[in-house]
Tab-separated table of C-alpha atoms and ligand atoms in Angstrom:
chain	number	residue	atom	x	y	z
A	1	MET	CA	18.655	27.819	0.318
A	2	ALA	CA	16.368	27.398	-2.702
A	3	ALA	CA	13.344	25.108	-1.222
A	4	GLU	CA	13.632	27.455	2.594
A	5	SER	CA	12.869	30.276	-0.183
A	6	SER	CA	10.507	28.701	-2.505
A	7	THR	CA	8.298	27.445	1.214
A	8	HIS	CA	8.986	32.081	1.422
A	9	LEU	CA	6.951	32.140	-1.612
A	10	LEU	CA	4.134	29.682	-1.260
A	11	VAL	CA	3.419	31.119	2.042
A	12	GLU	CA	3.599	34.548	0.764
A	13	THR	CA	1.312	33.907	-1.943
A	14	LEU	CA	-0.872	31.514	-0.453
A	15	ALA	CA	-1.613	33.497	2.398
A	16	ALA	CA	-1.677	37.265	0.533
A	17	ASN	CA	-4.546	36.159	-2.438
A	18	ARG	CA	-6.210	33.626	-0.001
A	19	ASP	CA	-10.377	34.757	-0.832
A	20	THR	CA	-9.263	34.729	-4.491
A	21	PHE	CA	-7.892	31.206	-4.451
A	22	LEU	CA	-10.180	30.544	-1.791
A	23	ASP	CA	-12.910	30.808	-4.393
A	24	GLN	CA	-11.594	29.752	-7.729
A	25	TRP	CA	-10.747	27.125	-5.731
A	26	ILE	CA	-14.418	26.674	-4.703
A	27	ARG	CA	-15.614	27.281	-8.815
A	28	VAL	CA	-13.756	24.390	-10.551
A	29	VAL	CA	-14.948	22.342	-8.050
A	30	GLY	CA	-18.095	23.351	-7.750
A	31	GLY	CA	-17.714	22.738	-11.371
A	32	ASP	CA	-16.030	19.436	-11.639
A	33	LEU	CA	-19.382	18.152	-9.350
A	34	GLN	CA	-22.335	19.819	-10.975
A	35	GLY	CA	-24.176	21.435	-7.912
A	36	ARG	CA	-23.958	17.708	-6.172
A	37	LEU	CA	-22.668	19.607	-3.127
A	38	SER	CA	-24.239	22.863	-2.230
A	39	THR	CA	-22.148	25.737	-2.280
A	40	ALA	CA	-22.151	26.733	1.552
A	41	GLU	CA	-21.301	23.066	2.525
A	42	LEU	CA	-17.760	22.831	-0.180
A	43	GLY	CA	-16.903	26.760	0.998
A	44	ARG	CA	-16.677	25.042	4.306
A	45	GLU	CA	-15.143	21.741	3.548
A	46	LEU	CA	-11.966	23.859	0.971
A	47	GLY	CA	-11.899	26.770	3.240
A	48	GLU	CA	-10.926	24.591	6.723
A	49	LEU	CA	-8.567	23.002	3.697
A	50	TYR	CA	-6.716	25.746	2.199
A	51	ASP	CA	-6.918	27.646	5.957
A	52	SER	CA	-4.881	24.084	7.580
A	53	ILE	CA	-2.633	23.597	4.664
A	54	LEU	CA	-1.117	27.184	4.582
A	55	ALA	CA	-0.297	26.879	8.035
A	56	ALA	CA	1.523	23.536	7.934
A	57	VAL	CA	3.584	25.461	4.929
A	58	THR	CA	3.659	27.633	6.969
A	59	GLU	CA	5.007	26.242	9.825
A	60	GLY	CA	7.737	24.650	7.773
A	61	GLY	CA	8.112	22.004	4.933
A	62	LEU	CA	6.009	20.532	2.370
A	63	ASP	CA	6.286	17.224	3.438
A	64	GLY	CA	2.749	15.876	3.414
A	65	ARG	CA	3.544	12.928	5.737
A	66	ALA	CA	5.009	15.236	8.166
A	67	GLU	CA	3.442	16.327	11.403
A	68	GLN	CA	2.714	20.313	10.756
A	69	PHE	CA	0.115	18.379	7.954
A	70	ASP	CA	-1.906	16.559	10.918
A	71	GLU	CA	-4.912	18.462	10.742
A	72	ALA	CA	-4.913	18.994	6.536
A	73	ARG	CA	-4.221	14.812	6.405
A	74	SER	CA	-7.748	14.540	8.884
A	75	LEU	CA	-9.604	17.029	7.214
A	76	LEU	CA	-8.626	15.820	4.174
A	77	ILE	CA	-10.073	11.976	5.472
A	78	GLU	CA	-13.145	13.016	6.378
A	79	LEU	CA	-13.410	14.942	3.219
A	80	SER	CA	-12.877	11.725	1.842
A	81	ARG	CA	-14.902	9.758	3.862
A	82	SER	CA	-18.487	11.668	3.439
A	83	ARG	CA	-17.918	12.223	-0.012
A	84	ALA	CA	-17.465	8.079	-0.338
A	85	ARG	CA	-20.930	7.625	0.988
A	86	GLN	CA	-22.640	10.126	-1.018
A	87	GLY	CA	-20.742	8.780	-3.718
A	88	PHE	CA	-18.597	10.341	-5.388
A	89	THR	CA	-16.051	8.815	-7.020
A	90	PRO	CA	-12.601	8.466	-5.802
A	91	THR	CA	-11.243	10.608	-8.757
A	92	GLU	CA	-14.079	13.358	-8.637
A	93	THR	CA	-12.391	13.406	-4.740
A	94	ALA	CA	-8.685	12.952	-5.657
A	95	ARG	CA	-9.727	15.769	-7.952
A	96	SER	CA	-11.010	18.263	-5.533
A	97	VAL	CA	-7.289	18.467	-4.512
A	98	PHE	CA	-5.316	18.837	-8.018
A	99	ALA	CA	-7.508	21.860	-8.580
A	100	LEU	CA	-5.786	23.529	-6.313
A	101	LYS	CA	-2.585	23.349	-8.748
A	102	GLU	CA	-4.239	24.762	-11.136
A	103	VAL	CA	-5.917	27.333	-9.584
A	104	LEU	CA	-2.445	28.637	-7.948
A	105	GLU	CA	-0.795	28.110	-11.566
A	106	PRO	CA	-1.036	31.081	-13.397
A	107	ALA	CA	-0.206	33.641	-10.121
A	108	LEU	CA	3.371	31.447	-9.227
A	109	ALA	CA	4.300	30.015	-13.048
A	110	THR	CA	5.651	33.110	-14.459
A	111	ASP	CA	9.385	32.927	-12.983
A	112	GLU	CA	12.031	30.378	-12.670
A	113	GLN	CA	11.535	30.569	-9.100
A	114	GLY	CA	8.254	31.156	-9.299
A	115	ALA	CA	8.057	27.778	-11.110
A	116	ARG	CA	10.037	25.778	-8.851
A	117	THR	CA	7.913	26.852	-6.068
A	118	TYR	CA	4.761	25.786	-8.275
A	119	LEU	CA	6.689	22.456	-8.839
A	120	GLN	CA	7.023	21.577	-4.872
A	121	PHE	CA	3.803	22.249	-4.392
A	122	ALA	CA	2.324	19.946	-7.389
A	123	ARG	CA	3.899	16.871	-5.553
A	124	LEU	CA	2.342	18.399	-1.907
A	125	LEU	CA	-0.655	17.953	-3.203
A	126	ASP	CA	-0.506	14.589	-4.930
A	127	ASP	CA	0.227	13.224	-1.763
A	128	LEU	CA	-2.797	15.180	-0.348
A	129	ALA	CA	-4.983	13.577	-2.873
A	130	LEU	CA	-3.254	10.030	-2.492
A	131	LEU	CA	-4.342	9.988	0.629
A	132	THR	CA	-8.086	11.094	-0.717
A	133	THR	CA	-8.305	7.789	-2.658
A	134	GLU	CA	-7.018	5.537	0.268
A	135	ALA	CA	-9.355	6.904	3.098
A	136	TYR	CA	-11.944	6.311	0.628
A	137	ILE	CA	-11.364	2.651	0.179
A	138	ARG	CA	-11.870	2.648	3.207
A	139	THR	CA	-14.463	4.090	3.595
A	140	ARG	CA	-15.561	1.843	1.245
A	141	GLU	CA	-14.838	-1.902	2.467
A	142	GLU	CA	-16.294	-0.156	5.491
A	143	ILE	CA	-20.059	0.135	4.190
A	144	ILE	CA	-19.284	-3.064	2.065
A	145	SER	CA	-18.758	-5.590	5.268
A	146	SER	CA	-21.793	-3.598	6.551
A	147	GLN	CA	-24.010	-4.133	4.078
A	148	ALA	CA	-22.319	-8.117	4.253
A	149	GLU	CA	-23.930	-7.866	7.387
A	150	GLN	CA	-27.257	-6.634	6.772
A	151	LEU	CA	-27.416	-9.087	4.461
A	152	LEU	CA	-26.255	-11.970	6.530
A	153	GLU	CA	-29.452	-10.664	8.774
A	154	LEU	CA	-32.086	-10.475	5.324
A	155	SER	CA	-31.067	-13.630	4.277
A	156	THR	CA	-31.649	-15.825	7.534
A	157	PRO	CA	-35.634	-14.788	7.843
A	158	VAL	CA	-36.956	-17.246	11.075
A	159	VAL	CA	-40.875	-17.030	10.595
A	160	LYS	CA	-43.732	-18.016	12.648
A	161	LEU	CA	-45.438	-20.991	10.699
A	162	TRP	CA	-47.834	-21.823	12.811
A	163	ASP	CA	-49.081	-21.602	16.829
A	164	GLY	CA	-45.905	-23.742	18.799
A	165	VAL	CA	-44.068	-23.623	15.483
A	166	VAL	CA	-41.272	-21.360	13.634
A	167	GLY	CA	-39.752	-21.970	10.526
A	168	VAL	CA	-36.724	-21.369	9.465
A	169	PRO	CA	-36.162	-20.645	5.207
A	170	LEU	CA	-32.313	-21.817	4.676
A	171	VAL	CA	-30.915	-20.158	1.065
A	172	GLY	CA	-27.364	-20.528	-0.023
A	173	THR	CA	-24.046	-21.467	2.357
A	174	LEU	CA	-23.610	-22.051	5.655
A	175	ASP	CA	-20.838	-21.071	7.050
A	176	SER	CA	-19.983	-19.850	10.334
A	177	ALA	CA	-20.950	-16.821	10.521
A	178	ARG	CA	-24.663	-17.428	9.067
A	179	THR	CA	-25.473	-20.780	11.404
A	180	GLN	CA	-24.292	-18.140	14.106
A	181	VAL	CA	-26.879	-15.478	12.967
A	182	VAL	CA	-29.314	-18.801	12.572
A	183	MET	CA	-28.738	-19.843	16.315
A	184	GLU	CA	-28.929	-16.731	17.714
A	185	LYS	CA	-32.319	-16.217	15.792
A	186	LEU	CA	-33.713	-18.915	16.030
A	187	LEU	CA	-33.323	-19.433	19.925
A	188	GLN	CA	-34.655	-15.755	20.362
A	189	THR	CA	-37.707	-17.166	18.111
A	190	LEU	CA	-38.883	-19.489	19.991
A	191	VAL	CA	-38.949	-17.755	23.046
A	192	ASP	CA	-40.529	-14.883	21.673
A	193	SER	CA	-43.354	-17.008	20.068
A	194	ASP	CA	-43.633	-20.391	23.705
A	195	SER	CA	-43.001	-22.550	20.502
A	196	THR	CA	-41.682	-26.389	21.294
A	197	HIS	CA	-40.847	-27.102	17.177
A	198	ALA	CA	-38.670	-25.615	14.686
A	199	ILE	CA	-38.467	-26.712	11.076
A	200	ILE	CA	-35.317	-26.225	9.440
A	201	ASP	CA	-35.758	-25.907	5.613
A	202	ILE	CA	-32.584	-26.740	3.816
A	203	THR	CA	-34.599	-26.566	0.142
A	204	GLY	CA	-32.653	-23.498	-0.413
A	205	VAL	CA	-29.216	-25.470	0.666
A	206	PRO	CA	-26.713	-26.051	-2.501
A	207	THR	CA	-23.998	-27.990	-0.880
A	208	VAL	CA	-24.728	-30.084	2.580
A	209	ASP	CA	-21.478	-31.203	3.335
A	210	THR	CA	-19.489	-32.119	6.752
A	211	GLN	CA	-19.283	-28.429	7.293
A	212	VAL	CA	-23.185	-28.036	7.136
A	213	ALA	CA	-23.637	-30.816	8.797
A	214	GLN	CA	-22.544	-30.218	12.107
A	215	HIS	CA	-24.084	-26.832	11.699
A	216	LEU	CA	-27.035	-27.810	11.247
A	217	LEU	CA	-26.766	-30.866	14.170
A	218	LYS	CA	-25.216	-27.531	16.752
A	219	THR	CA	-28.001	-25.333	15.822
A	220	VAL	CA	-30.852	-29.237	17.219
A	221	VAL	CA	-28.429	-29.381	19.995
A	222	ALA	CA	-28.845	-26.107	20.766
A	223	ALA	CA	-32.831	-25.601	20.547
A	224	ARG	CA	-33.228	-29.164	22.633
A	225	MET	CA	-31.336	-27.468	25.202
A	226	MET	CA	-34.417	-24.547	25.202
A	227	GLY	CA	-36.731	-28.019	25.395
A	228	ALA	CA	-37.317	-27.406	21.293
A	229	GLN	CA	-37.648	-30.185	18.959
A	230	CYS	CA	-35.988	-29.349	15.807
A	231	ILE	CA	-37.055	-31.154	12.645
A	232	ILE	CA	-34.986	-30.772	9.461
A	233	SER	CA	-37.017	-30.815	6.411
A	234	GLY	CA	-36.501	-29.528	2.500
A	235	ILE	CA	-34.277	-32.720	1.904
A	236	ARG	CA	-33.892	-33.030	-2.674
A	237	PRO	CA	-33.306	-36.432	-3.584
A	238	GLN	CA	-29.810	-35.928	-4.642
A	239	ILE	CA	-29.156	-34.249	-1.416
A	240	ALA	CA	-30.606	-37.294	0.607
A	241	GLN	CA	-28.370	-40.109	-1.745
A	242	THR	CA	-24.684	-37.564	-0.987
A	243	ILE	CA	-25.793	-37.171	2.897
A	244	VAL	CA	-25.834	-41.262	2.514
A	245	ALA	CA	-22.660	-41.919	0.693
A	246	LEU	CA	-20.761	-38.940	2.744
A	247	GLY	CA	-21.010	-40.900	5.893
A	248	ILE	CA	-23.220	-38.463	8.108
A	249	GLU	CA	-25.662	-39.306	10.346
A	250	PHE	CA	-28.314	-37.243	11.726
A	251	GLY	CA	-28.956	-39.728	14.943
A	252	ASP	CA	-32.230	-39.491	15.680
A	253	ILE	CA	-33.169	-35.755	14.184
A	254	PRO	CA	-36.627	-35.782	12.316
A	255	THR	CA	-36.170	-35.273	8.140
A	256	ASN	CA	-38.694	-34.937	5.877
A	257	SER	CA	-38.873	-34.431	2.350
A	258	SER	CA	-40.560	-31.444	1.934
A	259	LEU	CA	-42.037	-28.004	4.927
A	260	ALA	CA	-45.447	-29.106	4.816
A	261	ASP	CA	-44.786	-33.273	6.085
A	262	ALA	CA	-42.368	-31.601	8.526
A	263	LEU	CA	-45.394	-29.672	9.754
A	264	ARG	CA	-48.603	-31.703	9.871
A	265	GLN	CA	-45.307	-34.103	11.997
A	266	ALA	CA	-45.282	-31.043	14.629
A	267	LEU	CA	-48.266	-30.622	14.803
A	268	THR	CA	-48.954	-34.457	15.710
A	269	GLU	CA	-46.461	-33.839	17.657
A	270	ILE	CA	-48.493	-30.565	18.889
A	271	ALA	CA	-51.757	-32.342	19.001
A	272	ARG	CA	-50.026	-35.463	21.056
A	273	ASP	CA	-48.177	-33.611	23.274
A	274	ALA	CA	-51.242	-31.427	24.338
A	275	GLU	CA	-54.314	-35.177	24.736
A	276	ASP	CA	-51.238	-36.093	27.169
A	277	ASP	CA	-51.256	-33.038	29.399
A	278	VAL	CA	-55.392	-33.715	29.040
A	279	LYS	CA	-54.140	-37.208	30.466
A	280	GLY	CA	-52.040	-36.719	32.900
A	281	LEU	CA	-54.720	-34.280	34.829
A	282	LEU	CA	-57.246	-36.545	34.518
B	1	MET	CA	-5.375	-44.414	-11.032
B	2	LYS	CA	-4.629	-42.482	-14.859
B	3	ASP	CA	-2.294	-39.271	-15.972
B	4	TYR	CA	-4.530	-36.969	-16.799
B	5	GLY	CA	-2.006	-34.083	-17.007
B	6	THR	CA	-2.666	-33.480	-20.243
B	7	ALA	CA	-6.436	-32.827	-19.421
B	8	VAL	CA	-4.762	-30.399	-16.958
B	9	ALA	CA	-3.525	-28.245	-19.754
B	10	THR	CA	-6.369	-26.364	-20.504
B	11	ALA	CA	-8.266	-26.481	-16.922
B	12	GLU	CA	-10.283	-23.983	-14.758
B	13	THR	CA	-8.024	-22.593	-12.492
B	14	VAL	CA	-9.690	-21.214	-8.727
B	15	GLU	CA	-6.915	-20.667	-6.206
B	16	VAL	CA	-8.245	-21.152	-2.395
B	17	THR	CA	-7.023	-18.997	-0.173
B	18	THR	CA	-10.852	-18.214	2.149
B	19	SER	CA	-13.440	-20.041	2.485
B	20	SER	CA	-15.281	-17.927	-0.583
B	21	ASP	CA	-12.706	-19.566	-3.034
B	22	VAL	CA	-14.045	-23.100	-1.759
B	23	VAL	CA	-17.674	-22.385	-2.610
B	24	ASN	CA	-16.131	-20.309	-6.205
B	25	ALA	CA	-14.844	-23.718	-6.332
B	26	ARG	CA	-17.462	-25.447	-5.655
B	27	GLN	CA	-19.275	-23.185	-8.781
B	28	VAL	CA	-16.823	-23.528	-11.036
B	29	VAL	CA	-16.469	-27.743	-10.606
B	30	ARG	CA	-20.898	-27.649	-10.863
B	31	THR	CA	-20.869	-25.980	-14.138
B	32	LEU	CA	-18.614	-28.651	-15.390
B	33	ALA	CA	-20.435	-31.174	-14.322
B	34	GLN	CA	-23.101	-29.839	-15.789
B	35	ARG	CA	-21.352	-29.184	-19.383
B	36	GLY	CA	-20.363	-32.147	-19.259
B	37	GLY	CA	-24.019	-33.422	-18.716
B	38	LEU	CA	-23.419	-35.467	-15.154
B	39	PRO	CA	-26.811	-36.848	-13.738
B	40	LEU	CA	-28.108	-34.288	-11.631
B	41	VAL	CA	-27.206	-36.679	-8.509
B	42	HIS	CA	-23.326	-37.140	-9.597
B	43	GLN	CA	-22.798	-33.781	-10.316
B	44	THR	CA	-24.119	-33.011	-6.097
B	45	LYS	CA	-21.750	-35.581	-5.093
B	46	LEU	CA	-19.013	-34.598	-7.206
B	47	VAL	CA	-19.672	-30.525	-5.805
B	48	THR	CA	-19.194	-31.778	-2.150
B	49	ALA	CA	-16.720	-34.584	-3.126
B	50	ALA	CA	-15.145	-30.765	-4.156
B	51	SER	CA	-16.262	-28.233	-0.965
B	52	GLU	CA	-14.309	-31.253	1.219
B	53	LEU	CA	-11.515	-31.545	-0.524
B	54	GLY	CA	-11.185	-27.695	-1.404
B	55	ARG	CA	-12.301	-26.637	2.868
B	56	ASN	CA	-8.791	-29.522	3.511
B	57	MET	CA	-7.204	-28.068	1.641
B	58	LEU	CA	-7.413	-24.677	2.683
B	59	ILE	CA	-7.965	-24.968	6.576
B	60	TYR	CA	-5.057	-27.772	6.935
B	61	GLY	CA	-2.900	-27.317	3.955
B	62	GLY	CA	-3.337	-23.892	4.125
B	63	GLY	CA	-4.264	-22.913	1.083
B	64	GLY	CA	-3.599	-24.113	-2.229
B	65	VAL	CA	-5.537	-24.789	-6.527
B	66	VAL	CA	-7.709	-26.222	-7.206
B	67	ARG	CA	-7.295	-27.495	-11.431
B	68	ALA	CA	-10.720	-28.750	-12.556
B	69	ALA	CA	-11.163	-29.914	-16.339
B	70	LEU	CA	-13.428	-32.024	-18.714
B	71	VAL	CA	-12.519	-35.777	-19.405
B	72	ALA	CA	-13.400	-37.845	-21.958
B	73	ASP	CA	-13.053	-42.217	-22.227
B	74	SER	CA	-14.181	-44.473	-24.086
B	75	GLY	CA	-16.555	-42.010	-24.886
B	76	ARG	CA	-17.775	-41.977	-21.428
B	77	SER	CA	-17.495	-38.046	-20.640
B	78	GLY	CA	-16.458	-36.908	-16.932
B	79	VAL	CA	-14.736	-34.230	-14.790
B	80	TYR	CA	-11.297	-34.199	-13.866
B	81	VAL	CA	-10.238	-32.294	-9.960
B	82	GLU	CA	-7.656	-32.133	-8.817
B	83	PHE	CA	-6.800	-30.395	-5.339
B	84	ARG	CA	-2.913	-29.039	-4.429
B	85	ASP	CA	-1.741	-27.834	-1.698
B	86	GLN	CA	2.183	-27.303	-0.454
B	87	GLY	CA	1.041	-27.773	3.714
B	88	PRO	CA	2.533	-29.862	6.012
B	89	GLY	CA	1.217	-32.997	4.598
B	90	ILE	CA	-0.436	-35.199	6.402
B	91	PRO	CA	1.839	-37.896	8.376
B	92	ASP	CA	-0.679	-40.685	8.789
B	93	ILE	CA	-2.202	-41.261	5.682
B	94	GLU	CA	-4.316	-43.966	6.291
B	95	THR	CA	-5.305	-42.913	9.850
B	96	ALA	CA	-7.103	-39.853	7.669
B	97	MET	CA	-8.816	-42.418	5.826
B	98	GLN	CA	-10.591	-43.321	8.327
B	99	ASP	CA	-14.164	-42.308	8.903
B	100	GLY	CA	-14.914	-40.071	11.856
B	101	TRP	CA	-10.441	-39.178	11.933
B	102	THR	CA	-10.527	-35.905	12.869
B	103	SER	CA	-6.925	-34.022	13.803
B	104	GLY	CA	-10.044	-30.520	14.761
B	105	SER	CA	-12.809	-30.409	15.255
B	106	GLY	CA	-14.440	-31.524	12.073
B	107	LEU	CA	-16.448	-34.985	11.729
B	108	GLY	CA	-14.137	-36.850	10.115
B	109	LEU	CA	-15.641	-37.675	7.860
B	110	GLY	CA	-14.059	-35.209	4.885
B	111	LEU	CA	-11.690	-37.785	3.082
B	112	SER	CA	-12.715	-40.720	3.650
B	113	GLY	CA	-16.138	-39.837	2.408
B	114	ALA	CA	-14.780	-37.724	-1.218
B	115	LYS	CA	-13.880	-40.508	-1.924
B	116	ARG	CA	-16.526	-43.072	-1.164
B	117	LEU	CA	-18.570	-39.415	-3.179
B	118	VAL	CA	-16.541	-40.570	-6.524
B	119	ASP	CA	-15.309	-42.522	-9.207
B	120	GLU	CA	-11.424	-42.465	-9.170
B	121	PHE	CA	-9.433	-40.911	-5.801
B	122	ASP	CA	-5.913	-40.599	-5.614
B	123	ILE	CA	-4.003	-38.870	-2.655
B	124	ALA	CA	-0.351	-37.863	-2.612
B	125	THR	CA	0.837	-36.740	0.580
B	126	GLY	CA	4.195	-35.928	1.257
B	127	GLU	CA	6.055	-32.884	3.672
B	128	GLY	CA	6.190	-30.713	0.190
B	129	GLY	CA	2.110	-30.667	0.217
B	130	THR	CA	-0.429	-32.849	-0.562
B	131	THR	CA	-2.793	-34.192	-3.741
B	132	VAL	CA	-5.586	-34.440	-3.727
B	133	ARG	CA	-6.713	-36.272	-7.852
B	134	ILE	CA	-10.562	-37.421	-7.839
B	135	VAL	CA	-13.056	-38.193	-11.028
B	136	LYS	CA	-16.197	-38.857	-11.124
B	137	TRP	CA	-17.870	-40.320	-14.585
B	138	GLY	CA	-20.980	-39.403	-16.445
B	139	ARG	CA	-23.218	-42.690	-16.089
C	301	LIG	N1	-4.883	-31.261	3.166
C	301	LIG	C1	-4.499	-31.452	4.099
C	301	LIG	N2	-3.156	-30.921	4.576
C	301	LIG	C2	-2.873	-31.709	5.970
C	301	LIG	N3	-3.510	-32.291	6.859
C	301	LIG	C3	-5.451	-33.241	6.179
C	301	LIG	C4	-5.296	-32.062	4.942
C	301	LIG	N4	-6.333	-33.034	4.249
C	301	LIG	C5	-6.505	-33.647	5.691
C	301	LIG	N5	-6.722	-34.100	6.116
C	301	LIG	C6	-5.898	-34.292	7.806
C	301	LIG	O1	-6.506	-35.331	8.409
C	301	LIG	C7	-7.809	-34.843	8.891
C	301	LIG	C8	-9.398	-35.807	8.310
C	301	LIG	O2	-9.784	-35.026	7.310
C	301	LIG	P1	-10.952	-35.053	7.360
C	301	LIG	O3	-11.204	-34.081	6.354
C	301	LIG	O4	-11.936	-36.078	6.913
C	301	LIG	O5	-11.884	-34.777	7.862
C	301	LIG	P2	-12.061	-33.073	8.798
C	301	LIG	O6	-11.501	-31.798	8.151
C	301	LIG	O7	-10.968	-32.837	9.757
C	301	LIG	O8	-13.186	-32.785	9.332
C	301	LIG	P3	-14.554	-33.003	8.051
C	301	LIG	O9	-13.932	-33.283	7.218
C	301	LIG	O10	-15.347	-33.539	8.908
C	301	LIG	O11	-15.010	-31.699	8.698
C	301	LIG	C9	-8.027	-33.463	9.340
C	301	LIG	O12	-8.717	-33.423	10.590
C	301	LIG	C10	-6.669	-32.861	8.541
C	301	LIG	O13	-5.942	-33.992	10.127
C	302	LIG	MG1	-12.494	-31.820	6.117
């Protein structure tokens, strides 16, 4: 029965003092966030949250995981996600929820019954605040993985070096995801720029092992299927010796130590092909 | 191969459960090789061997632990690296050590190539898992 009368007292207090409590809550949170969020926006957020918590408590119970709290939970997750994107810390977001405790404490903790009610309400808010932390972490993870993807795009530029020649300067480790991006970009650029030669430069790849070699070979085969020739350049002496000891064979794929040599080779081939074309016409 | 058990006591340890852990292990090995004064070609060969063995451990052994330490022997210094997993082991090690043999879709050069890249190579495998130990010496 104690639980029921607690709920009852809480509902009554929350309903009777809605505007005053909400005002105080906004003021406490606003002070905490030091004007980094407009009072209007904060008022709307906290108002919705207050009303949905009140509705849930009225409907029954103080179990934050119960169904009645579905709406309150979605509001909190929403709030947490937008705060995460705006760069607030998870502590600041959780404190926004805890602040409602501070507001209710003086009103409730006047007698024993009130104190018990306050404790139960505090436990509810603890649960709800934890939820914001969880949502915060999930949002940050999403942001990080989308940034990683963007970085992947950025770090694999495919550039037109000359008429008919595109270059792919690879920097860093070449894993499967990276290879996929490089390959797609290279093939697209070959088509867009109407090129016949591609130079893949691995000066910036620190380790060339069997996995990297396999990825390079795949890329070359794909380019060949589109009628383009690939040259691998930027093979430093220590990498050359390692590749040989490892037993990797690049077959008939031309390799060069420098990008300049590779470009010269590509241009020579292009000139020769043009000559052949002319001869073919005669 | 000599027992480098004492070296392991002071070793740097990298737990490998993802492919970025392999990159990490590679970096640890490279740093040790630089600190041990290995010439650039030796550094590169050692790091590449570590890359192969680390990735095998991840793909076929379900992950494991890499330990690396500087070692010294009659005035020369080198790097010792150990790869230990608790995977299914390699049923036929002689075949697996052959150039071009792969049970998956690799080039089948990782094990045999790694052996050629280092000075000492030892592999112990069984139902309890696989342990590969390698050493690359300075000059
Ligand atoms: N740690 C391990 N545990 C279980 N099996 C292994 C392990 N390491 C290697 N093997 C087995 O040995 C085979 C040969 O390994 P190796 O590294 O030479 O080639 P690969 O990994 O298949 O291809 P590559 O390394 O050239 O990309 C593997 O295909 C696998 O079946
Ligand atoms: Mg392998």
